[in-house]
Amino acid sequence: MHDKTLTQLAASLKSGEFSSRELTSHYLRKIEKADGTLNSFITVTGEQALNQAEAADKARAAGDTGLLTGIPLALKDIFCTRDVKTSCGSKMLDNFIAPYNATVVEKLSAAGTISLGKTNMDEFAMGSSNENSHYGAVKNPWDLKAVPGGSSGGSAAAVAAGLAPAAMGTDTGGSIRQPAAFCGITGLKPTYGRVSRYGMIAYASSLDQAGPMARSAEDCAHLMNVIAGHDVRDSTSVARGVPDYTESLNAPLSGLKIGLPKEYFGDGLAPEVEKSVRDAVKVYESMGATVREVSLPHTHYAIPAYYVIAPAEASSNLSRFDGVRFGHRCQDPVDLMDLYKRSRAEGFGEEVKRRILIGTHTLSEGFFDAYYTKAQKVRRLIRQDFLDAFEEVDVLMGPAAPTPAFDLGAKKDPVSMYLQDIYTIAVNLAGIPGISVPAGLAGGRPIGLQILGTHFAEAQLLNVAHQYQQATDWHLQLPAIAEENA
Amino acid sequence: MALEESHVRRAAHLARLAVSDDQARGFVDDLSRILDMVDQLQSIDTEGVSPLAHPLDATQRLRADEVTETNQRDTFQRCAPAVENGLYLVPRVVE
Amino acid sequence: MQWETVIGLEVHVQLATRSKIFSGASTAFGAEPNTQACAVDLGLPGTLPVLNEQAVAMAVQFGLAVHSDIAEVSVFDRKNYFYADLPKGYQTSQMYHPIVGPGEVEITLEDGTSKRIRIHHAHLEEDAGKSLHEDFMGMTGIDLNRAGTPLLEIVSEPDMRNAKEAAAYLKAIHSIVTYLGISDGNMAEGSMRCDVNVSVRPKGQEAFGTRAEIKNVNSFRFVERAIAFEVERQIELIEDGGTVVQETRLFDPERDETRSMRTKEEANDYRYFPCPDLLPVVLDEAYLDHLRSQLPELPADKRERFQSELGLSAYDASVLSASREMAEFFEEVHHVCGDAKQAANWVQGELSGALNRENLSITNSPISARQLGELLSRVLDDTINGKAAKQVFQALWNGQGENADEIIETKGLKQVTDTGAIEAMIDQAIAESPAQVAQYRDAEPDKRGKMIGYFVGQVMKASRGTANPQQVNGVLKAKLDALL
């Protein structure tokens, strides 16, 4: 069952080949066997999942079903779930049980899907390797010495290892696309505002966006049909019609204009990654697409701009974790200042503190204009680069990350870790959608092709990705661990 | 813009993070390297460019003035570290 | 040295929306602790703000009422600081692009003169919760019911030069917001709170002195007292060779003084930046026109109309238009009785006196405007005289009858205008007072006018107050003079 895509599983459930309870039990067994090694889940909600599965089977028997009824999924532990711990990968929230569901969780539940549990992640989504989790690092199913990427590393590893057919992730600077690339799965970061952020614990509010991580673009399309749309609880969610993302999956690509940003093929790009990407582009050419080089001249300023804007927003967003109304509180505080300072020092990990300090410093008096205002101006230039490029081409293609997954513990220096996100981060600053699809393997580690479109071009990205997956089978390949535990 | 330990200490105080002397020195190193990287921004000419706060040029929608929430105090306080008589408790604040 | 005081006010007005500025929780006052604090108000992880349209409309109405430029685009910023009753660790406010731009308010002083006070801007923000310092095992209790209540912070220019002007300005703001119905203006419940910026400078000097900000001056009286104390403190300080430091001070009404708040605050750096959870608020001309067309008549217009159309004095017009409730009461009394002067006299005299004695506001008056108007109609049509009117007023006040006519009837207060009956009572009074008649006769003619009062009193007594006093006067004079 685990080697099937979500779309295939839905068909099997419909035909009665197996029940949701059987399917859910299968994944729970897989989790039990493999996750001691991978550490991709923080919380597994087995009993609740089986109850939901039984309910789904009854609903199906009664004829009351949608396409995804009875499909089990995993949720990044950043989405608030009623009655189930939501830790955001932090000691700060180790005891936090949200009194409500995130809108994404509500929508998935309303569609009849089942939650297997909450996946591991970099603390407060700050990281590119999933090594910054209070619950320990996650291992890459393709190579246990390698990181799965981050911050949605748990979601990516779980899907890659066949512990869940699909998972929800979030992406602030590449946190869906980079782990999807490192783990050989398909991950879509929608346009900013396309999916509600309500109940999704904020890292950087003007950049955060939730999206699906699955085995195929088609699976992502089905999930997007469920989660996309306006939410009255999120002022930044967009009131705009949602298309059926599966409808255009099979549209032919002849005449598609592909742009290759020359800045995405420069120094620092591993040759094997470049080769896989160029090979993938050739597949598109064979389908009738045309390719040209384009320029995104401010690419190299994306990381500097991001590391002003994201920490600034984070420093403010994370102030609510003060030990007063929820979350970790230190023992025997002598006064309010002591309560704040020790609760936060004990509750947050190093990388989170680093970003809070950076954000606090850059927003403070005397530095605000030089850092924050400047970064916001550069942000406009970066967005304009993309808008200009999309005047010329339909989609942009390039690598999702400069290298395949690196080794656990390999990036000790924060800046060298940050530079991993060179190809993904500008996309969040511009608010455009991007998808990463498996496009090769190097040394047994997957390589991701990143495809970018203009605002609200998700349907087109899914179409372009799906056509590639009709012509290739990179997305169907599974790591050994997925088979071993079958 | 060189970062000094006093900057880190001030930021840690504003952000209410207890930081030991050792940690402070470690943060000076880390943050200095991050800010050196960030300083590349200074080399771009942004004359006449207006800051971009949101990626989409959308405007705020307004909510009707209706009471839609009901009392859920007990539920909300289940995850609170210390409550008494419906109040959240903190160490005595002297004004 | 001659000193000049410079005062600016920051007035926080709680807007009278049903729900909070960014959530659907109720804003009702006085609920059990934390029962009106929803997930958004508590700043629970993942929650997001959505702006209340009524808060925006109310801010705009205020702006229109003080002739401000309304910002086509206004933006919410975060003001970052930690405090126990500030749930998110930041207050959502408007630092750089407030919704209401520069405007002005006209204030009327006691001597009837007026002055324009400029408004720098007004912005929307959320209120914080409350810290309760009663002892909870040595802890402070936090109630977040108030957190997220919409506030309009109205910032004046430093245009006031003494405490009376400051109080008059505060009253003018109070009157505008209550006229607009955008706040209940209840200072005791904290619906209107005031911070006062005070500095002094040698008369004639253009540069401002260093100012102190006095926090939480929450009544009209306290504004005057806090300023009086602070001005004296600053002048003494400077004259003794000291310097005023820029600081936040707290007014203590018990001791009638201001004192420095702990200076730890000064390490604050609010790190304002645009709130990424909220988008720019964009208002178009059609929206503004719509709100403009719905503005009620404002205090200044009403005052003007009371003078020009109703012929009231500047003072009466100003007192009667000061609050919307007072003005509406007066207008109803006038509408019923048809005589503006009579209505003005009674509302400001008998009614205000009685309300003050019992510490009631006009909205809680035991006598309705209609009842008072009907009473005055009976005075105006000579059914009762002034003295009886006061009796009727008292009876209505005490709830002894539904309306004036009923009380006049049951108490038999109807004025006697029957000449025969009055003549009979006069004849009797003259007959029973031979000594006074003799005195009258022997008095110098110019003293007799006063002496007639005794006989009037006797007659009124005999009529139990119902005789028409003018009539009695006339007939008495004729009869007494006939005896000369």
PDB file of N, CA and C in Angstrom, chain A residues 394-464:
ATOM      1  N   ASP A 394       6.681  31.500 -19.074  1.00  0.00           N
ATOM      2  CA  ASP A 394       5.550  31.009 -18.283  1.00  0.00           C
ATOM      3  C   ASP A 394       5.992  30.515 -16.909  1.00  0.00           C
ATOM      4  N   VAL A 395       7.067  29.752 -16.922  1.00  0.00           N
ATOM      5  CA  VAL A 395       7.579  29.221 -15.655  1.00  0.00           C
ATOM      6  C   VAL A 395       9.094  29.355 -15.637  1.00  0.00           C
ATOM      7  N   LEU A 396       9.625  29.323 -14.425  1.00  0.00           N
ATOM      8  CA  LEU A 396      11.077  29.307 -14.256  1.00  0.00           C
ATOM      9  C   LEU A 396      11.455  27.935 -13.734  1.00  0.00           C
ATOM     10  N   MET A 397      12.609  27.453 -14.153  1.00  0.00           N
ATOM     11  CA  MET A 397      13.085  26.172 -13.624  1.00  0.00           C
ATOM     12  C   MET A 397      14.516  26.302 -13.160  1.00  0.00           C
ATOM     13  N   GLY A 398      14.797  25.521 -12.118  1.00  0.00           N
ATOM     14  CA  GLY A 398      16.158  25.510 -11.583  1.00  0.00           C
ATOM     15  C   GLY A 398      16.237  24.490 -10.475  1.00  0.00           C
ATOM     16  N   PRO A 399      17.354  24.455  -9.787  1.00  0.00           N
ATOM     17  CA  PRO A 399      17.491  23.502  -8.679  1.00  0.00           C
ATOM     18  C   PRO A 399      16.701  23.988  -7.466  1.00  0.00           C
ATOM     19  N   ALA A 400      16.269  23.053  -6.613  1.00  0.00           N
ATOM     20  CA  ALA A 400      15.623  23.435  -5.365  1.00  0.00           C
ATOM     21  C   ALA A 400      16.663  23.728  -4.298  1.00  0.00           C
ATOM     22  N   ALA A 401      17.826  23.101  -4.419  1.00  0.00           N
ATOM     23  CA  ALA A 401      18.900  23.305  -3.450  1.00  0.00           C
ATOM     24  C   ALA A 401      20.219  23.127  -4.171  1.00  0.00           C
ATOM     25  N   PRO A 402      21.268  23.729  -3.686  1.00  0.00           N
ATOM     26  CA  PRO A 402      22.542  23.670  -4.412  1.00  0.00           C
ATOM     27  C   PRO A 402      23.182  22.291  -4.435  1.00  0.00           C
ATOM     28  N   THR A 403      22.853  21.451  -3.446  1.00  0.00           N
ATOM     29  CA  THR A 403      23.449  20.114  -3.375  1.00  0.00           C
ATOM     30  C   THR A 403      22.347  19.121  -3.015  1.00  0.00           C
ATOM     31  N   PRO A 404      22.604  17.835  -3.162  1.00  0.00           N
ATOM     32  CA  PRO A 404      21.699  16.864  -2.541  1.00  0.00           C
ATOM     33  C   PRO A 404      21.833  16.987  -1.019  1.00  0.00           C
ATOM     34  N   ALA A 405      21.044  16.208  -0.310  1.00  0.00           N
ATOM     35  CA  ALA A 405      21.061  16.275   1.147  1.00  0.00           C
ATOM     36  C   ALA A 405      22.479  16.170   1.687  1.00  0.00           C
ATOM     37  N   PHE A 406      22.815  17.038   2.618  1.00  0.00           N
ATOM     38  CA  PHE A 406      24.156  16.989   3.209  1.00  0.00           C
ATOM     39  C   PHE A 406      24.109  16.110   4.458  1.00  0.00           C
ATOM     40  N   ASP A 407      25.281  15.834   5.004  1.00  0.00           N
ATOM     41  CA  ASP A 407      25.352  14.943   6.170  1.00  0.00           C
ATOM     42  C   ASP A 407      24.846  15.645   7.431  1.00  0.00           C
ATOM     43  N   LEU A 408      24.295  14.840   8.317  1.00  0.00           N
ATOM     44  CA  LEU A 408      23.927  15.343   9.642  1.00  0.00           C
ATOM     45  C   LEU A 408      25.165  15.947  10.293  1.00  0.00           C
ATOM     46  N   GLY A 409      25.019  17.102  10.884  1.00  0.00           N
ATOM     47  CA  GLY A 409      26.134  17.727  11.597  1.00  0.00           C
ATOM     48  C   GLY A 409      27.139  18.416  10.703  1.00  0.00           C
ATOM     49  N   ALA A 410      26.886  18.434   9.368  1.00  0.00           N
ATOM     50  CA  ALA A 410      27.883  18.993   8.446  1.00  0.00           C
ATOM     51  C   ALA A 410      27.937  20.516   8.462  1.00  0.00           C
ATOM     52  N   LYS A 411      26.822  21.134   8.777  1.00  0.00           N
ATOM     53  CA  LYS A 411      26.789  22.608   8.713  1.00  0.00           C
ATOM     54  C   LYS A 411      26.701  23.153  10.127  1.00  0.00           C
ATOM     55  N   LYS A 412      27.858  23.417  10.681  1.00  0.00           N
ATOM     56  CA  LYS A 412      27.893  23.912  12.054  1.00  0.00           C
ATOM     57  C   LYS A 412      27.655  25.417  12.117  1.00  0.00           C
ATOM     58  N   ASP A 413      28.099  26.085  11.064  1.00  0.00           N
ATOM     59  CA  ASP A 413      28.026  27.548  11.074  1.00  0.00           C
ATOM     60  C   ASP A 413      26.666  28.003  10.542  1.00  0.00           C
ATOM     61  N   PRO A 414      25.973  28.855  11.292  1.00  0.00           N
ATOM     62  CA  PRO A 414      24.625  29.249  10.855  1.00  0.00           C
ATOM     63  C   PRO A 414      24.603  29.824   9.445  1.00  0.00           C
ATOM     64  N   VAL A 415      25.590  30.652   9.108  1.00  0.00           N
ATOM     65  CA  VAL A 415      25.532  31.298   7.798  1.00  0.00           C
ATOM     66  C   VAL A 415      25.646  30.268   6.678  1.00  0.00           C
ATOM     67  N   SER A 416      26.506  29.273   6.850  1.00  0.00           N
ATOM     68  CA  SER A 416      26.639  28.275   5.778  1.00  0.00           C
ATOM     69  C   SER A 416      25.328  27.486   5.642  1.00  0.00           C
ATOM     70  N   MET A 417      24.626  27.300   6.749  1.00  0.00           N
ATOM     71  CA  MET A 417      23.308  26.659   6.686  1.00  0.00           C
ATOM     72  C   MET A 417      22.329  27.566   5.928  1.00  0.00           C
ATOM     73  N   TYR A 418      22.355  28.858   6.252  1.00  0.00           N
ATOM     74  CA  TYR A 418      21.410  29.785   5.601  1.00  0.00           C
ATOM     75  C   TYR A 418      21.583  29.782   4.083  1.00  0.00           C
ATOM     76  N   LEU A 419      22.857  29.648   3.648  1.00  0.00           N
ATOM     77  CA  LEU A 419      23.127  29.759   2.213  1.00  0.00           C
ATOM     78  C   LEU A 419      22.547  28.580   1.426  1.00  0.00           C
ATOM     79  N   GLN A 420      22.143  27.515   2.129  1.00  0.00           N
ATOM     80  CA  GLN A 420      21.486  26.385   1.480  1.00  0.00           C
ATOM     81  C   GLN A 420      20.187  26.811   0.784  1.00  0.00           C
ATOM     82  N   ASP A 421      19.609  27.881   1.277  1.00  0.00           N
ATOM     83  CA  ASP A 421      18.280  28.264   0.788  1.00  0.00           C
ATOM     84  C   ASP A 421      18.321  29.278  -0.353  1.00  0.00           C
ATOM     85  N   ILE A 422      19.470  29.378  -0.982  1.00  0.00           N
ATOM     86  CA  ILE A 422      19.680  30.404  -2.005  1.00  0.00           C
ATOM     87  C   ILE A 422      18.633  30.363  -3.126  1.00  0.00           C
ATOM     88  N   TYR A 423      18.168  29.152  -3.492  1.00  0.00           N
ATOM     89  CA  TYR A 423      17.226  29.070  -4.620  1.00  0.00           C
ATOM     90  C   TYR A 423      15.756  29.088  -4.201  1.00  0.00           C
ATOM     91  N   THR A 424      15.522  28.998  -2.930  1.00  0.00           N
ATOM     92  CA  THR A 424      14.125  28.920  -2.497  1.00  0.00           C
ATOM     93  C   THR A 424      13.616  30.207  -1.837  1.00  0.00           C
ATOM     94  N   ILE A 425      14.532  30.939  -1.214  1.00  0.00           N
ATOM     95  CA  ILE A 425      14.134  32.019  -0.319  1.00  0.00           C
ATOM     96  C   ILE A 425      13.495  33.210  -1.040  1.00  0.00           C
ATOM     97  N   ALA A 426      13.995  33.527  -2.228  1.00  0.00           N
ATOM     98  CA  ALA A 426      13.482  34.692  -2.947  1.00  0.00           C
ATOM     99  C   ALA A 426      11.997  34.502  -3.288  1.00  0.00           C
ATOM    100  N   VAL A 427      11.630  33.239  -3.479  1.00  0.00           N
ATOM    101  CA  VAL A 427      10.251  32.906  -3.838  1.00  0.00           C
ATOM    102  C   VAL A 427       9.287  33.353  -2.733  1.00  0.00           C
ATOM    103  N   ASN A 428       9.678  33.166  -1.485  1.00  0.00           N
ATOM    104  CA  ASN A 428       8.841  33.604  -0.372  1.00  0.00           C
ATOM    105  C   ASN A 428       8.798  35.130  -0.280  1.00  0.00           C
ATOM    106  N   LEU A 429       9.931  35.761  -0.540  1.00  0.00           N
ATOM    107  CA  LEU A 429       9.948  37.228  -0.492  1.00  0.00           C
ATOM    108  C   LEU A 429       9.005  37.791  -1.551  1.00  0.00           C
ATOM    109  N   ALA A 430       8.950  37.111  -2.710  1.00  0.00           N
ATOM    110  CA  ALA A 430       8.084  37.579  -3.798  1.00  0.00           C
ATOM    111  C   ALA A 430       6.655  37.086  -3.645  1.00  0.00           C
ATOM    112  N   GLY A 431       6.442  36.060  -2.833  1.00  0.00           N
ATOM    113  CA  GLY A 431       5.086  35.543  -2.612  1.00  0.00           C
ATOM    114  C   GLY A 431       4.577  34.635  -3.710  1.00  0.00           C
ATOM    115  N   ILE A 432       5.456  34.242  -4.645  1.00  0.00           N
ATOM    116  CA  ILE A 432       5.005  33.416  -5.772  1.00  0.00           C
ATOM    117  C   ILE A 432       4.999  31.939  -5.378  1.00  0.00           C
ATOM    118  N   PRO A 433       4.316  31.072  -6.142  1.00  0.00           N
ATOM    119  CA  PRO A 433       4.319  29.646  -5.827  1.00  0.00           C
ATOM    120  C   PRO A 433       5.520  28.926  -6.439  1.00  0.00           C
ATOM    121  N   GLY A 434       5.897  27.833  -5.795  1.00  0.00           N
ATOM    122  CA  GLY A 434       6.998  27.019  -6.318  1.00  0.00           C
ATOM    123  C   GLY A 434       6.773  25.568  -5.953  1.00  0.00           C
ATOM    124  N   ILE A 435       7.252  24.697  -6.816  1.00  0.00           N
ATOM    125  CA  ILE A 435       7.088  23.270  -6.543  1.00  0.00           C
ATOM    126  C   ILE A 435       8.438  22.584  -6.754  1.00  0.00           C
ATOM    127  N   SER A 436       8.708  21.602  -5.913  1.00  0.00           N
ATOM    128  CA  SER A 436       9.918  20.809  -6.099  1.00  0.00           C
ATOM    129  C   SER A 436       9.503  19.394  -6.472  1.00  0.00           C
ATOM    130  N   VAL A 437      10.095  18.874  -7.541  1.00  0.00           N
ATOM    131  CA  VAL A 437       9.767  17.505  -7.962  1.00  0.00           C
ATOM    132  C   VAL A 437      11.058  16.690  -8.075  1.00  0.00           C
ATOM    133  N   PRO A 438      10.979  15.399  -7.752  1.00  0.00           N
ATOM    134  CA  PRO A 438      12.178  14.564  -7.831  1.00  0.00           C
ATOM    135  C   PRO A 438      12.661  14.471  -9.274  1.00  0.00           C
ATOM    136  N   ALA A 439      13.980  14.683  -9.477  1.00  0.00           N
ATOM    137  CA  ALA A 439      14.493  14.708 -10.850  1.00  0.00           C
ATOM    138  C   ALA A 439      15.817  13.977 -10.980  1.00  0.00           C
ATOM    139  N   GLY A 440      16.157  13.177  -9.988  1.00  0.00           N
ATOM    140  CA  GLY A 440      17.403  12.435 -10.125  1.00  0.00           C
ATOM    141  C   GLY A 440      17.902  11.958  -8.785  1.00  0.00           C
ATOM    142  N   LEU A 441      18.975  11.202  -8.845  1.00  0.00           N
ATOM    143  CA  LEU A 441      19.621  10.715  -7.631  1.00  0.00           C
ATOM    144  C   LEU A 441      21.121  10.882  -7.848  1.00  0.00           C
ATOM    145  N   ALA A 442      21.815  11.260  -6.771  1.00  0.00           N
ATOM    146  CA  ALA A 442      23.269  11.347  -6.849  1.00  0.00           C
ATOM    147  C   ALA A 442      23.829  10.750  -5.575  1.00  0.00           C
ATOM    148  N   GLY A 443      24.625   9.716  -5.735  1.00  0.00           N
ATOM    149  CA  GLY A 443      25.169   9.031  -4.567  1.00  0.00           C
ATOM    150  C   GLY A 443      24.080   8.504  -3.667  1.00  0.00           C
ATOM    151  N   GLY A 444      22.961   8.117  -4.267  1.00  0.00           N
ATOM    152  CA  GLY A 444      21.850   7.570  -3.496  1.00  0.00           C
ATOM    153  C   GLY A 444      20.999   8.611  -2.816  1.00  0.00           C
ATOM    154  N   ARG A 445      21.281   9.866  -3.092  1.00  0.00           N
ATOM    155  CA  ARG A 445      20.474  10.935  -2.483  1.00  0.00           C
ATOM    156  C   ARG A 445      19.721  11.685  -3.585  1.00  0.00           C
ATOM    157  N   PRO A 446      18.442  11.984  -3.309  1.00  0.00           N
ATOM    158  CA  PRO A 446      17.597  12.576  -4.361  1.00  0.00           C
ATOM    159  C   PRO A 446      17.979  14.015  -4.718  1.00  0.00           C
ATOM    160  N   ILE A 447      17.551  14.401  -5.882  1.00  0.00           N
ATOM    161  CA  ILE A 447      17.757  15.769  -6.370  1.00  0.00           C
ATOM    162  C   ILE A 447      16.401  16.323  -6.783  1.00  0.00           C
ATOM    163  N   GLY A 448      16.175  17.580  -6.424  1.00  0.00           N
ATOM    164  CA  GLY A 448      14.878  18.189  -6.735  1.00  0.00           C
ATOM    165  C   GLY A 448      14.980  19.248  -7.827  1.00  0.00           C
ATOM    166  N   LEU A 449      14.008  19.196  -8.744  1.00  0.00           N
ATOM    167  CA  LEU A 449      13.853  20.255  -9.746  1.00  0.00           C
ATOM    168  C   LEU A 449      12.819  21.234  -9.192  1.00  0.00           C
ATOM    169  N   GLN A 450      13.169  22.508  -9.187  1.00  0.00           N
ATOM    170  CA  GLN A 450      12.214  23.497  -8.707  1.00  0.00           C
ATOM    171  C   GLN A 450      11.571  24.210  -9.894  1.00  0.00           C
ATOM    172  N   ILE A 451      10.251  24.332  -9.852  1.00  0.00           N
ATOM    173  CA  ILE A 451       9.526  25.043 -10.910  1.00  0.00           C
ATOM    174  C   ILE A 451       8.763  26.188 -10.248  1.00  0.00           C
ATOM    175  N   LEU A 452       8.924  27.381 -10.802  1.00  0.00           N
ATOM    176  CA  LEU A 452       8.285  28.557 -10.206  1.00  0.00           C
ATOM    177  C   LEU A 452       7.299  29.183 -11.184  1.00  0.00           C
ATOM    178  N   GLY A 453       6.222  29.717 -10.666  1.00  0.00           N
ATOM    179  CA  GLY A 453       5.246  30.399 -11.521  1.00  0.00           C
ATOM    180  C   GLY A 453       4.885  31.738 -10.909  1.00  0.00           C
ATOM    181  N   THR A 454       4.106  32.489 -11.627  1.00  0.00           N
ATOM    182  CA  THR A 454       3.723  33.792 -11.099  1.00  0.00           C
ATOM    183  C   THR A 454       2.610  33.607 -10.061  1.00  0.00           C
ATOM    184  N   HIS A 455       2.232  34.700  -9.376  1.00  0.00           N
ATOM    185  CA  HIS A 455       1.217  34.611  -8.337  1.00  0.00           C
ATOM    186  C   HIS A 455      -0.028  33.861  -8.826  1.00  0.00           C
ATOM    187  N   PHE A 456      -0.467  32.908  -8.037  1.00  0.00           N
ATOM    188  CA  PHE A 456      -1.686  32.111  -8.287  1.00  0.00           C
ATOM    189  C   PHE A 456      -1.575  31.174  -9.493  1.00  0.00           C
ATOM    190  N   ALA A 457      -0.346  30.824  -9.858  1.00  0.00           N
ATOM    191  CA  ALA A 457      -0.165  29.918 -10.995  1.00  0.00           C
ATOM    192  C   ALA A 457      -0.020  28.462 -10.541  1.00  0.00           C
ATOM    193  N   GLU A 458      -0.569  28.123  -9.372  1.00  0.00           N
ATOM    194  CA  GLU A 458      -0.419  26.756  -8.853  1.00  0.00           C
ATOM    195  C   GLU A 458      -0.899  25.704  -9.846  1.00  0.00           C
ATOM    196  N   ALA A 459      -2.031  25.958 -10.484  1.00  0.00           N
ATOM    197  CA  ALA A 459      -2.580  24.955 -11.407  1.00  0.00           C
ATOM    198  C   ALA A 459      -1.581  24.692 -12.533  1.00  0.00           C
ATOM    199  N   GLN A 460      -0.960  25.769 -12.991  1.00  0.00           N
ATOM    200  CA  GLN A 460       0.021  25.603 -14.056  1.00  0.00           C
ATOM    201  C   GLN A 460       1.246  24.830 -13.569  1.00  0.00           C
ATOM    202  N   LEU A 461       1.715  25.156 -12.364  1.00  0.00           N
ATOM    203  CA  LEU A 461       2.872  24.438 -11.823  1.00  0.00           C
ATOM    204  C   LEU A 461       2.575  22.951 -11.682  1.00  0.00           C
ATOM    205  N   LEU A 462       1.373  22.653 -11.198  1.00  0.00           N
ATOM    206  CA  LEU A 462       0.999  21.241 -11.007  1.00  0.00           C
ATOM    207  C   LEU A 462       0.903  20.530 -12.349  1.00  0.00           C
ATOM    208  N   ASN A 463       0.385  21.214 -13.333  1.00  0.00           N
ATOM    209  CA  ASN A 463       0.302  20.675 -14.693  1.00  0.00           C
ATOM    210  C   ASN A 463       1.705  20.385 -15.237  1.00  0.00           C
ATOM    211  N   VAL A 464       2.589  21.352 -15.079  1.00  0.00           N
ATOM    212  CA  VAL A 464       3.949  21.205 -15.602  1.00  0.00           C
ATOM    213  C   VAL A 464       4.670  20.072 -14.876  1.00  0.00           C
TER     214      VAL A 464
END
